[in-house]
Amino acid sequence: MTGASTSSSPRVSKELKTKQELEELVESYDNWLFDCDGVIWHDMELIAGVFEVLQYLRKKGKKLIFVTNNATKSREAFKAKFDKLGVEVHVDEIFGSAYASVAYLKYNLHFPSDKKVYVIGEQGMEHELASEGIQYTGGTDPADNQFFEAFDFSHVTPDPSVGAVMCGFDGKINYTKLAKANRYLRENKDCIFMLTNDDRTFPTASGAQHPGSGALSAPLRYCLPHLEPIVVGKPNKPFMDCITKVHQLDKKRTIMIGDRLDTDILFGINGGTASMMVLTGVNKLEDFEAADAPIKPDYYMNSLGDLKAVIE
């Protein structure tokens, strides 16, 4: 089975249980795209069996790519986490939404070298912008991270060199950042409005859901209803375009593995790849088993670690 539009004939998700079914899965796909949170790890703990599965897939010559909507970390920061967990991963195998957004801005939209990006986000976005030689402002700048002082509108003056506003997750989101971004998007000619992703929530190790990047950018979308942002992260096509362009992937031999229907699985469907759901994260079986469920994976299993059965 391969990915298809959710508007086509009803999809049936196949549960993979036997060793033969798992072996057939491994032989069917050369390129394996993985979400991270809820698939590879929970916080700083690897999900049981994942280490052995990833090693096995590498030995089989599979291409492994790790795809995350988390825009707070750079690729190097994600690699440091993999290193700490003892998992072999190379920087060019990591695609965070921060890097994909920067790459899309530079290579697809041909962002002018004399323009700046106003950042609503954290260091991961700044590092990725710097890695591609793009100037930026805002972000972690202390001047934009004041919380408890009375807001002074006279300090919000549009910098004409800002040609894009890029929004990701920002744990220090405040009125100053929103006010500046609003003025750039309203007053700077052809200013690009870009979201690294529009996730409503993100999960924590305890299972609690907290406001995600999409929720944090909602004030700007509400006060600028005429301006549709470019959303790069999963499940949107720009992210898949970035990955397939860099790695020259054959989509018919590619599978996306995730724990969330509206980002990971829909990403595979929209991108024209196969998709597999694991039940170690956000969504559970009841979320897609109904005949009228709007998003269904091609395959599902309890955990990525269950693929250990093909090794034993």
PDB file of C-alpha atoms in Angstrom:
ATOM      1  CA  MET A   1       0.000   0.000   0.000  1.00  0.00           C
ATOM      2  CA  THR A   2       1.157   3.521  -0.689  1.00  0.00           C
ATOM      3  CA  GLY A   3      -0.007   6.903   0.490  1.00  0.00           C
ATOM      4  CA  ALA A   4      -2.998   8.518  -1.165  1.00  0.00           C
ATOM      5  CA  SER A   5      -5.259  11.502  -0.726  1.00  0.00           C
ATOM      6  CA  THR A   6      -7.699  11.282   2.181  1.00  0.00           C
ATOM      7  CA  SER A   7     -10.464  12.081  -0.333  1.00  0.00           C
ATOM      8  CA  SER A   8      -9.933   8.795  -2.263  1.00  0.00           C
ATOM      9  CA  SER A   9     -11.552   5.385  -1.557  1.00  0.00           C
ATOM     10  CA  PRO A  10     -11.625   4.257   2.097  1.00  0.00           C
ATOM     11  CA  ARG A  11      -8.269   3.210   3.476  1.00  0.00           C
ATOM     12  CA  VAL A  12      -7.772   0.052   5.512  1.00  0.00           C
ATOM     13  CA  SER A  13      -4.945  -0.024   8.048  1.00  0.00           C
ATOM     14  CA  LYS A  14      -3.111  -3.350   8.256  1.00  0.00           C
ATOM     15  CA  GLU A  15      -1.864  -4.457  11.653  1.00  0.00           C
ATOM     16  CA  LEU A  16       1.594  -6.043  11.452  1.00  0.00           C
ATOM     17  CA  LYS A  17       1.856  -8.938  13.889  1.00  0.00           C
ATOM     18  CA  THR A  18       3.723 -11.913  12.464  1.00  0.00           C
ATOM     19  CA  LYS A  19       7.431 -12.183  11.745  1.00  0.00           C
ATOM     20  CA  GLN A  20       6.653 -12.792   8.070  1.00  0.00           C
ATOM     21  CA  GLU A  21       4.603  -9.584   7.846  1.00  0.00           C
ATOM     22  CA  LEU A  22       7.420  -7.617   9.456  1.00  0.00           C
ATOM     23  CA  GLU A  23      10.023  -9.153   7.119  1.00  0.00           C
ATOM     24  CA  GLU A  24       7.880  -8.212   4.124  1.00  0.00           C
ATOM     25  CA  LEU A  25       7.662  -4.647   5.422  1.00  0.00           C
ATOM     26  CA  VAL A  26      11.444  -4.384   5.706  1.00  0.00           C
ATOM     27  CA  GLU A  27      11.929  -5.731   2.190  1.00  0.00           C
ATOM     28  CA  SER A  28       9.291  -3.397   0.717  1.00  0.00           C
ATOM     29  CA  TYR A  29      10.901  -0.071   1.674  1.00  0.00           C
ATOM     30  CA  ASP A  30      14.403   1.320   1.205  1.00  0.00           C
ATOM     31  CA  ASN A  31      13.832   4.742   2.795  1.00  0.00           C
ATOM     32  CA  TRP A  32      12.574   4.989   6.368  1.00  0.00           C
ATOM     33  CA  LEU A  33      11.384   8.339   7.718  1.00  0.00           C
ATOM     34  CA  PHE A  34      10.889   8.480  11.478  1.00  0.00           C
ATOM     35  CA  ASP A  35       9.236  10.969  13.758  1.00  0.00           C
ATOM     36  CA  CYS A  36      11.229  11.225  17.010  1.00  0.00           C
ATOM     37  CA  ASP A  37       9.064  12.050  20.054  1.00  0.00           C
ATOM     38  CA  GLY A  38       6.827   9.083  20.777  1.00  0.00           C
ATOM     39  CA  VAL A  39       8.485   6.896  18.129  1.00  0.00           C
ATOM     40  CA  ILE A  40      12.202   6.838  18.943  1.00  0.00           C
ATOM     41  CA  TRP A  41      12.119   8.205  22.483  1.00  0.00           C
ATOM     42  CA  HIS A  42      10.113   9.550  25.347  1.00  0.00           C
ATOM     43  CA  ASP A  43      12.024  12.589  26.598  1.00  0.00           C
ATOM     44  CA  MET A  44      15.525  11.182  27.378  1.00  0.00           C
ATOM     45  CA  GLU A  45      14.591   7.493  27.295  1.00  0.00           C
ATOM     46  CA  LEU A  46      14.748   5.305  24.192  1.00  0.00           C
ATOM     47  CA  ILE A  47      11.635   3.259  23.544  1.00  0.00           C
ATOM     48  CA  ALA A  48      12.353  -0.419  24.165  1.00  0.00           C
ATOM     49  CA  GLY A  49      13.813  -2.246  21.158  1.00  0.00           C
ATOM     50  CA  VAL A  50      14.339   0.871  19.021  1.00  0.00           C
ATOM     51  CA  PHE A  51      18.150   0.794  19.318  1.00  0.00           C
ATOM     52  CA  GLU A  52      18.319  -2.743  17.928  1.00  0.00           C
ATOM     53  CA  VAL A  53      15.787  -2.011  15.178  1.00  0.00           C
ATOM     54  CA  LEU A  54      17.693   1.016  13.898  1.00  0.00           C
ATOM     55  CA  GLN A  55      20.962  -0.943  13.911  1.00  0.00           C
ATOM     56  CA  TYR A  56      19.302  -3.758  11.974  1.00  0.00           C
ATOM     57  CA  LEU A  57      17.868  -1.421   9.336  1.00  0.00           C
ATOM     58  CA  ARG A  58      21.303   0.171   8.822  1.00  0.00           C
ATOM     59  CA  LYS A  59      22.887  -3.249   8.349  1.00  0.00           C
ATOM     60  CA  LYS A  60      20.211  -3.986   5.740  1.00  0.00           C
ATOM     61  CA  GLY A  61      21.344  -0.875   3.831  1.00  0.00           C
ATOM     62  CA  LYS A  62      18.199   1.155   4.504  1.00  0.00           C
ATOM     63  CA  LYS A  63      18.310   4.954   4.374  1.00  0.00           C
ATOM     64  CA  LEU A  64      17.216   6.373   7.737  1.00  0.00           C
ATOM     65  CA  ILE A  65      15.889   9.930   8.052  1.00  0.00           C
ATOM     66  CA  PHE A  66      14.629  11.490  11.266  1.00  0.00           C
ATOM     67  CA  VAL A  67      11.858  14.034  10.748  1.00  0.00           C
ATOM     68  CA  THR A  68      10.622  16.229  13.573  1.00  0.00           C
ATOM     69  CA  ASN A  69       8.429  19.313  13.859  1.00  0.00           C
ATOM     70  CA  ASN A  70      10.420  20.403  16.903  1.00  0.00           C
ATOM     71  CA  ALA A  71      11.944  23.741  15.847  1.00  0.00           C
ATOM     72  CA  THR A  72      13.645  24.544  19.161  1.00  0.00           C
ATOM     73  CA  LYS A  73      16.770  22.537  18.301  1.00  0.00           C
ATOM     74  CA  SER A  74      19.236  22.656  15.420  1.00  0.00           C
ATOM     75  CA  ARG A  75      20.335  19.497  13.631  1.00  0.00           C
ATOM     76  CA  GLU A  76      23.540  19.508  15.666  1.00  0.00           C
ATOM     77  CA  ALA A  77      21.545  19.735  18.894  1.00  0.00           C
ATOM     78  CA  PHE A  78      19.374  16.792  17.837  1.00  0.00           C
ATOM     79  CA  LYS A  79      22.502  14.804  16.975  1.00  0.00           C
ATOM     80  CA  ALA A  80      23.857  15.536  20.446  1.00  0.00           C
ATOM     81  CA  LYS A  81      20.689  13.995  21.897  1.00  0.00           C
ATOM     82  CA  PHE A  82      21.026  10.914  19.704  1.00  0.00           C
ATOM     83  CA  ASP A  83      24.675  10.652  20.757  1.00  0.00           C
ATOM     84  CA  LYS A  84      23.713  10.848  24.418  1.00  0.00           C
ATOM     85  CA  LEU A  85      21.193   8.066  23.892  1.00  0.00           C
ATOM     86  CA  GLY A  86      23.856   5.986  22.141  1.00  0.00           C
ATOM     87  CA  VAL A  87      22.141   5.940  18.731  1.00  0.00           C
ATOM     88  CA  GLU A  88      24.165   6.306  15.515  1.00  0.00           C
ATOM     89  CA  VAL A  89      22.743   9.212  13.519  1.00  0.00           C
ATOM     90  CA  HIS A  90      24.433  11.628  11.102  1.00  0.00           C
ATOM     91  CA  VAL A  91      23.582  15.321  10.830  1.00  0.00           C
ATOM     92  CA  ASP A  92      22.421  15.011   7.229  1.00  0.00           C
ATOM     93  CA  GLU A  93      19.886  12.371   8.319  1.00  0.00           C
ATOM     94  CA  ILE A  94      18.129  14.840  10.626  1.00  0.00           C
ATOM     95  CA  PHE A  95      15.381  17.119   9.340  1.00  0.00           C
ATOM     96  CA  GLY A  96      13.885  19.427  11.933  1.00  0.00           C
ATOM     97  CA  SER A  97      11.238  21.910  10.894  1.00  0.00           C
ATOM     98  CA  ALA A  98      13.643  24.755  11.698  1.00  0.00           C
ATOM     99  CA  TYR A  99      16.192  23.565   9.135  1.00  0.00           C
ATOM    100  CA  ALA A 100      13.522  22.711   6.562  1.00  0.00           C
ATOM    101  CA  SER A 101      11.970  26.173   6.941  1.00  0.00           C
ATOM    102  CA  VAL A 102      15.322  27.893   6.467  1.00  0.00           C
ATOM    103  CA  ALA A 103      16.180  25.727   3.471  1.00  0.00           C
ATOM    104  CA  TYR A 104      12.779  26.371   1.901  1.00  0.00           C
ATOM    105  CA  LEU A 105      13.123  30.111   2.469  1.00  0.00           C
ATOM    106  CA  LYS A 106      16.578  30.235   0.897  1.00  0.00           C
ATOM    107  CA  TYR A 107      16.415  27.696  -1.917  1.00  0.00           C
ATOM    108  CA  ASN A 108      12.742  27.616  -2.873  1.00  0.00           C
ATOM    109  CA  LEU A 109      11.747  31.229  -2.184  1.00  0.00           C
ATOM    110  CA  HIS A 110      15.206  32.679  -3.000  1.00  0.00           C
ATOM    111  CA  PHE A 111      15.213  34.967   0.033  1.00  0.00           C
ATOM    112  CA  PRO A 112      17.364  38.074  -0.699  1.00  0.00           C
ATOM    113  CA  SER A 113      20.767  38.109   1.005  1.00  0.00           C
ATOM    114  CA  ASP A 114      20.304  41.726   2.118  1.00  0.00           C
ATOM    115  CA  LYS A 115      17.096  40.958   4.053  1.00  0.00           C
ATOM    116  CA  LYS A 116      16.591  39.764   7.628  1.00  0.00           C
ATOM    117  CA  VAL A 117      14.233  37.276   9.217  1.00  0.00           C
ATOM    118  CA  TYR A 118      12.334  38.269  12.334  1.00  0.00           C
ATOM    119  CA  VAL A 119      12.304  35.186  14.573  1.00  0.00           C
ATOM    120  CA  ILE A 120       9.616  34.108  16.980  1.00  0.00           C
ATOM    121  CA  GLY A 121      11.410  31.058  18.281  1.00  0.00           C
ATOM    122  CA  GLU A 122      14.444  29.709  20.084  1.00  0.00           C
ATOM    123  CA  GLN A 123      18.115  28.982  19.415  1.00  0.00           C
ATOM    124  CA  GLY A 124      17.486  26.103  17.036  1.00  0.00           C
ATOM    125  CA  MET A 125      15.964  28.473  14.485  1.00  0.00           C
ATOM    126  CA  GLU A 126      18.755  31.022  14.944  1.00  0.00           C
ATOM    127  CA  HIS A 127      21.452  28.374  14.452  1.00  0.00           C
ATOM    128  CA  GLU A 128      19.861  27.079  11.267  1.00  0.00           C
ATOM    129  CA  LEU A 129      19.469  30.601   9.839  1.00  0.00           C
ATOM    130  CA  ALA A 130      23.116  31.340  10.628  1.00  0.00           C
ATOM    131  CA  SER A 131      24.196  28.035   9.019  1.00  0.00           C
ATOM    132  CA  GLU A 132      22.693  29.217   5.726  1.00  0.00           C
ATOM    133  CA  GLY A 133      24.071  32.756   6.032  1.00  0.00           C
ATOM    134  CA  ILE A 134      20.686  34.405   6.600  1.00  0.00           C
ATOM    135  CA  GLN A 135      20.539  37.463   8.842  1.00  0.00           C
ATOM    136  CA  TYR A 136      17.994  37.447  11.647  1.00  0.00           C
ATOM    137  CA  THR A 137      16.667  39.535  14.506  1.00  0.00           C
ATOM    138  CA  GLY A 138      14.310  38.881  17.434  1.00  0.00           C
ATOM    139  CA  GLY A 139      14.423  35.336  18.761  1.00  0.00           C
ATOM    140  CA  THR A 140      16.568  35.129  21.882  1.00  0.00           C
ATOM    141  CA  ASP A 141      17.589  38.811  21.776  1.00  0.00           C
ATOM    142  CA  PRO A 142      17.146  40.057  25.391  1.00  0.00           C
ATOM    143  CA  ALA A 143      15.515  43.233  24.075  1.00  0.00           C
ATOM    144  CA  ASP A 144      12.617  41.134  22.766  1.00  0.00           C
ATOM    145  CA  ASN A 145      12.305  38.914  25.825  1.00  0.00           C
ATOM    146  CA  GLN A 146      11.120  41.333  28.499  1.00  0.00           C
ATOM    147  CA  PHE A 147       8.076  40.135  30.402  1.00  0.00           C
ATOM    148  CA  PHE A 148       7.161  42.205  33.385  1.00  0.00           C
ATOM    149  CA  GLU A 149       7.605  45.776  32.188  1.00  0.00           C
ATOM    150  CA  ALA A 150       4.700  47.853  30.920  1.00  0.00           C
ATOM    151  CA  PHE A 151       4.511  47.594  27.126  1.00  0.00           C
ATOM    152  CA  ASP A 152       5.685  50.692  25.282  1.00  0.00           C
ATOM    153  CA  PHE A 153       4.330  50.907  21.730  1.00  0.00           C
ATOM    154  CA  SER A 154       6.882  53.602  20.867  1.00  0.00           C
ATOM    155  CA  HIS A 155       9.553  50.873  20.921  1.00  0.00           C
ATOM    156  CA  VAL A 156       7.862  48.993  18.105  1.00  0.00           C
ATOM    157  CA  THR A 157       9.224  50.541  14.944  1.00  0.00           C
ATOM    158  CA  PRO A 158       9.414  48.450  11.776  1.00  0.00           C
ATOM    159  CA  ASP A 159      12.908  47.655  10.514  1.00  0.00           C
ATOM    160  CA  PRO A 160      12.636  47.959   6.694  1.00  0.00           C
ATOM    161  CA  SER A 161      15.321  45.297   6.209  1.00  0.00           C
ATOM    162  CA  VAL A 162      13.068  42.572   7.666  1.00  0.00           C
ATOM    163  CA  GLY A 163      11.743  40.547   4.739  1.00  0.00           C
ATOM    164  CA  ALA A 164      10.238  37.574   6.573  1.00  0.00           C
ATOM    165  CA  VAL A 165       8.687  36.611   9.900  1.00  0.00           C
ATOM    166  CA  MET A 166       9.407  33.004  10.879  1.00  0.00           C
ATOM    167  CA  CYS A 167       7.420  31.530  13.780  1.00  0.00           C
ATOM    168  CA  GLY A 168       8.244  28.363  15.663  1.00  0.00           C
ATOM    169  CA  PHE A 169       7.873  27.219  19.229  1.00  0.00           C
ATOM    170  CA  ASP A 170       8.889  29.986  21.623  1.00  0.00           C
ATOM    171  CA  GLY A 171       8.808  29.365  25.371  1.00  0.00           C
ATOM    172  CA  LYS A 172       9.234  33.103  25.922  1.00  0.00           C
ATOM    173  CA  ILE A 173       6.509  34.293  23.597  1.00  0.00           C
ATOM    174  CA  ASN A 174       5.320  37.766  24.638  1.00  0.00           C
ATOM    175  CA  TYR A 175       3.450  40.805  23.413  1.00  0.00           C
ATOM    176  CA  THR A 176       6.637  42.539  22.207  1.00  0.00           C
ATOM    177  CA  LYS A 177       7.367  39.765  19.695  1.00  0.00           C
ATOM    178  CA  LEU A 178       3.797  39.592  18.476  1.00  0.00           C
ATOM    179  CA  ALA A 179       3.569  43.383  18.096  1.00  0.00           C
ATOM    180  CA  LYS A 180       6.821  43.589  16.120  1.00  0.00           C
ATOM    181  CA  ALA A 181       5.900  40.659  13.881  1.00  0.00           C
ATOM    182  CA  ASN A 182       2.487  42.183  13.233  1.00  0.00           C
ATOM    183  CA  ARG A 183       3.973  45.476  12.078  1.00  0.00           C
ATOM    184  CA  TYR A 184       6.573  43.829   9.828  1.00  0.00           C
ATOM    185  CA  LEU A 185       3.894  41.736   8.143  1.00  0.00           C
ATOM    186  CA  ARG A 186       1.542  44.697   7.756  1.00  0.00           C
ATOM    187  CA  GLU A 187       4.004  47.397   6.726  1.00  0.00           C
ATOM    188  CA  ASN A 188       7.071  45.812   5.091  1.00  0.00           C
ATOM    189  CA  LYS A 189       6.382  45.236   1.407  1.00  0.00           C
ATOM    190  CA  ASP A 190       6.231  41.553   0.415  1.00  0.00           C
ATOM    191  CA  CYS A 191       7.206  40.411   3.909  1.00  0.00           C
ATOM    192  CA  ILE A 192       6.956  36.603   4.019  1.00  0.00           C
ATOM    193  CA  PHE A 193       4.915  34.974   6.797  1.00  0.00           C
ATOM    194  CA  MET A 194       6.275  31.483   7.581  1.00  0.00           C
ATOM    195  CA  LEU A 195       5.505  28.912  10.279  1.00  0.00           C
ATOM    196  CA  THR A 196       7.989  26.133  10.981  1.00  0.00           C
ATOM    197  CA  ASN A 197       4.913  24.064  11.820  1.00  0.00           C
ATOM    198  CA  ASP A 198       1.371  24.594  13.030  1.00  0.00           C
ATOM    199  CA  ASP A 199       1.078  21.840  15.646  1.00  0.00           C
ATOM    200  CA  ARG A 200      -1.752  22.631  18.026  1.00  0.00           C
ATOM    201  CA  THR A 201      -0.040  20.841  20.917  1.00  0.00           C
ATOM    202  CA  PHE A 202       3.075  18.886  21.790  1.00  0.00           C
ATOM    203  CA  PRO A 203       3.363  15.919  24.179  1.00  0.00           C
ATOM    204  CA  THR A 204       5.566  15.594  27.256  1.00  0.00           C
ATOM    205  CA  ALA A 205       7.010  12.475  28.850  1.00  0.00           C
ATOM    206  CA  SER A 206       4.087  12.412  31.294  1.00  0.00           C
ATOM    207  CA  GLY A 207       1.627  12.309  28.404  1.00  0.00           C
ATOM    208  CA  ALA A 208       0.330  15.830  29.037  1.00  0.00           C
ATOM    209  CA  GLN A 209      -0.376  18.017  25.999  1.00  0.00           C
ATOM    210  CA  HIS A 210       0.865  21.621  25.961  1.00  0.00           C
ATOM    211  CA  PRO A 211       0.286  24.469  23.467  1.00  0.00           C
ATOM    212  CA  GLY A 212       2.396  23.958  20.345  1.00  0.00           C
ATOM    213  CA  SER A 213       3.806  26.244  17.681  1.00  0.00           C
ATOM    214  CA  GLY A 214       0.483  26.530  15.878  1.00  0.00           C
ATOM    215  CA  ALA A 215      -1.206  27.749  19.031  1.00  0.00           C
ATOM    216  CA  LEU A 216       1.521  30.336  19.651  1.00  0.00           C
ATOM    217  CA  SER A 217       1.250  31.789  16.132  1.00  0.00           C
ATOM    218  CA  ALA A 218      -2.558  31.958  16.313  1.00  0.00           C
ATOM    219  CA  PRO A 219      -2.651  35.626  17.477  1.00  0.00           C
ATOM    220  CA  LEU A 220      -0.845  36.725  14.305  1.00  0.00           C
ATOM    221  CA  ARG A 221      -3.100  34.678  12.054  1.00  0.00           C
ATOM    222  CA  TYR A 222      -6.126  36.093  13.843  1.00  0.00           C
ATOM    223  CA  CYS A 223      -5.097  39.742  13.456  1.00  0.00           C
ATOM    224  CA  LEU A 224      -3.842  39.200   9.878  1.00  0.00           C
ATOM    225  CA  PRO A 225      -6.689  37.138   8.367  1.00  0.00           C
ATOM    226  CA  HIS A 226      -5.831  38.311   4.853  1.00  0.00           C
ATOM    227  CA  LEU A 227      -2.315  36.854   5.045  1.00  0.00           C
ATOM    228  CA  GLU A 228      -1.993  33.089   4.711  1.00  0.00           C
ATOM    229  CA  PRO A 229       1.278  31.824   6.204  1.00  0.00           C
ATOM    230  CA  ILE A 230       3.544  29.325   4.491  1.00  0.00           C
ATOM    231  CA  VAL A 231       3.577  26.287   6.787  1.00  0.00           C
ATOM    232  CA  VAL A 232       6.630  24.100   6.240  1.00  0.00           C
ATOM    233  CA  GLY A 233       6.491  21.361   8.890  1.00  0.00           C
ATOM    234  CA  LYS A 234       4.578  18.103   8.845  1.00  0.00           C
ATOM    235  CA  PRO A 235       2.081  17.357   7.355  1.00  0.00           C
ATOM    236  CA  ASN A 236       2.785  19.955   4.679  1.00  0.00           C
ATOM    237  CA  LYS A 237       4.325  19.340   1.268  1.00  0.00           C
ATOM    238  CA  PRO A 238       7.244  21.820   1.569  1.00  0.00           C
ATOM    239  CA  PHE A 239       8.837  19.599   4.229  1.00  0.00           C
ATOM    240  CA  MET A 240       8.631  16.476   2.064  1.00  0.00           C
ATOM    241  CA  ASP A 241       9.877  18.454  -0.950  1.00  0.00           C
ATOM    242  CA  CYS A 242      12.932  19.484   1.061  1.00  0.00           C
ATOM    243  CA  ILE A 243      13.720  15.898   2.130  1.00  0.00           C
ATOM    244  CA  THR A 244      13.195  14.291  -1.268  1.00  0.00           C
ATOM    245  CA  LYS A 245      15.246  16.988  -2.985  1.00  0.00           C
ATOM    246  CA  VAL A 246      18.216  16.527  -0.660  1.00  0.00           C
ATOM    247  CA  HIS A 247      18.148  12.714  -0.632  1.00  0.00           C
ATOM    248  CA  GLN A 248      16.656  11.958  -4.075  1.00  0.00           C
ATOM    249  CA  LEU A 249      14.122   9.525  -2.604  1.00  0.00           C
ATOM    250  CA  ASP A 250      11.936   7.139  -4.594  1.00  0.00           C
ATOM    251  CA  LYS A 251       8.601   7.724  -2.863  1.00  0.00           C
ATOM    252  CA  LYS A 252       7.312   4.280  -3.857  1.00  0.00           C
ATOM    253  CA  ARG A 253      10.097   2.795  -1.721  1.00  0.00           C
ATOM    254  CA  THR A 254       9.640   5.217   1.188  1.00  0.00           C
ATOM    255  CA  ILE A 255       7.678   4.832   4.426  1.00  0.00           C
ATOM    256  CA  MET A 256       6.886   7.394   7.136  1.00  0.00           C
ATOM    257  CA  ILE A 257       6.612   6.102  10.724  1.00  0.00           C
ATOM    258  CA  GLY A 258       4.897   8.246  13.332  1.00  0.00           C
ATOM    259  CA  ASP A 259       2.715   8.377  16.427  1.00  0.00           C
ATOM    260  CA  ARG A 260       0.405  11.222  15.426  1.00  0.00           C
ATOM    261  CA  LEU A 261      -2.238  11.082  12.717  1.00  0.00           C
ATOM    262  CA  ASP A 262      -2.624  14.762  11.831  1.00  0.00           C
ATOM    263  CA  THR A 263       1.101  15.376  11.434  1.00  0.00           C
ATOM    264  CA  ASP A 264       3.106  12.184  10.810  1.00  0.00           C
ATOM    265  CA  ILE A 265       0.601   9.965   9.019  1.00  0.00           C
ATOM    266  CA  LEU A 266      -0.960  12.789   7.027  1.00  0.00           C
ATOM    267  CA  PHE A 267       2.605  13.842   6.110  1.00  0.00           C
ATOM    268  CA  GLY A 268       3.166  10.462   4.475  1.00  0.00           C
ATOM    269  CA  ILE A 269      -0.226  10.549   2.756  1.00  0.00           C
ATOM    270  CA  ASN A 270       0.240  14.108   1.449  1.00  0.00           C
ATOM    271  CA  GLY A 271       3.801  13.351   0.408  1.00  0.00           C
ATOM    272  CA  GLY A 272       2.923  10.230  -1.572  1.00  0.00           C
ATOM    273  CA  THR A 273       4.707   7.701   0.632  1.00  0.00           C
ATOM    274  CA  ALA A 274       3.501   4.740   2.667  1.00  0.00           C
ATOM    275  CA  SER A 275       2.763   5.367   6.343  1.00  0.00           C
ATOM    276  CA  MET A 276       2.930   3.344   9.537  1.00  0.00           C
ATOM    277  CA  MET A 277       1.442   4.229  12.929  1.00  0.00           C
ATOM    278  CA  VAL A 278       2.999   3.223  16.233  1.00  0.00           C
ATOM    279  CA  LEU A 279       0.904   3.385  19.402  1.00  0.00           C
ATOM    280  CA  THR A 280       3.615   4.655  21.760  1.00  0.00           C
ATOM    281  CA  GLY A 281       2.741   8.335  21.432  1.00  0.00           C
ATOM    282  CA  VAL A 282      -0.148  10.705  20.845  1.00  0.00           C
ATOM    283  CA  ASN A 283      -2.822   8.735  18.963  1.00  0.00           C
ATOM    284  CA  LYS A 284      -4.246   5.317  19.779  1.00  0.00           C
ATOM    285  CA  LEU A 285      -5.995   2.575  17.817  1.00  0.00           C
ATOM    286  CA  GLU A 286      -9.474   3.959  18.445  1.00  0.00           C
ATOM    287  CA  ASP A 287      -8.471   7.200  16.706  1.00  0.00           C
ATOM    288  CA  PHE A 288      -8.249   5.515  13.286  1.00  0.00           C
ATOM    289  CA  GLU A 289      -9.998   2.126  13.465  1.00  0.00           C
ATOM    290  CA  ALA A 290     -13.485   3.495  12.711  1.00  0.00           C
ATOM    291  CA  ALA A 291     -14.543   3.161   9.076  1.00  0.00           C
ATOM    292  CA  ASP A 292     -15.144   6.911   8.818  1.00  0.00           C
ATOM    293  CA  ALA A 293     -11.876   7.980  10.480  1.00  0.00           C
ATOM    294  CA  PRO A 294     -10.513  10.828   8.287  1.00  0.00           C
ATOM    295  CA  ILE A 295      -6.850   9.784   8.517  1.00  0.00           C
ATOM    296  CA  LYS A 296      -5.701   6.165   8.371  1.00  0.00           C
ATOM    297  CA  PRO A 297      -2.162   4.783   8.139  1.00  0.00           C
ATOM    298  CA  ASP A 298      -1.284   1.991   5.735  1.00  0.00           C
ATOM    299  CA  TYR A 299       0.138  -0.083   8.578  1.00  0.00           C
ATOM    300  CA  TYR A 300       0.247  -0.043  12.345  1.00  0.00           C
ATOM    301  CA  MET A 301       1.969  -1.820  15.210  1.00  0.00           C
ATOM    302  CA  ASN A 302       2.214  -1.303  18.945  1.00  0.00           C
ATOM    303  CA  SER A 303       5.808  -0.024  18.905  1.00  0.00           C
ATOM    304  CA  LEU A 304       8.710   0.444  16.506  1.00  0.00           C
ATOM    305  CA  GLY A 305      10.562  -1.888  18.876  1.00  0.00           C
ATOM    306  CA  ASP A 306       8.259  -4.718  17.736  1.00  0.00           C
ATOM    307  CA  LEU A 307      10.385  -4.931  14.574  1.00  0.00           C
ATOM    308  CA  LYS A 308      12.950  -6.697  16.752  1.00  0.00           C
ATOM    309  CA  ALA A 309      11.035  -9.847  15.857  1.00  0.00           C
ATOM    310  CA  VAL A 310      12.752  -9.922  12.442  1.00  0.00           C
ATOM    311  CA  ILE A 311      16.165 -10.021  14.138  1.00  0.00           C
ATOM    312  CA  GLU A 312      15.421 -12.824  16.580  1.00  0.00           C
TER     313      GLU A 312
END
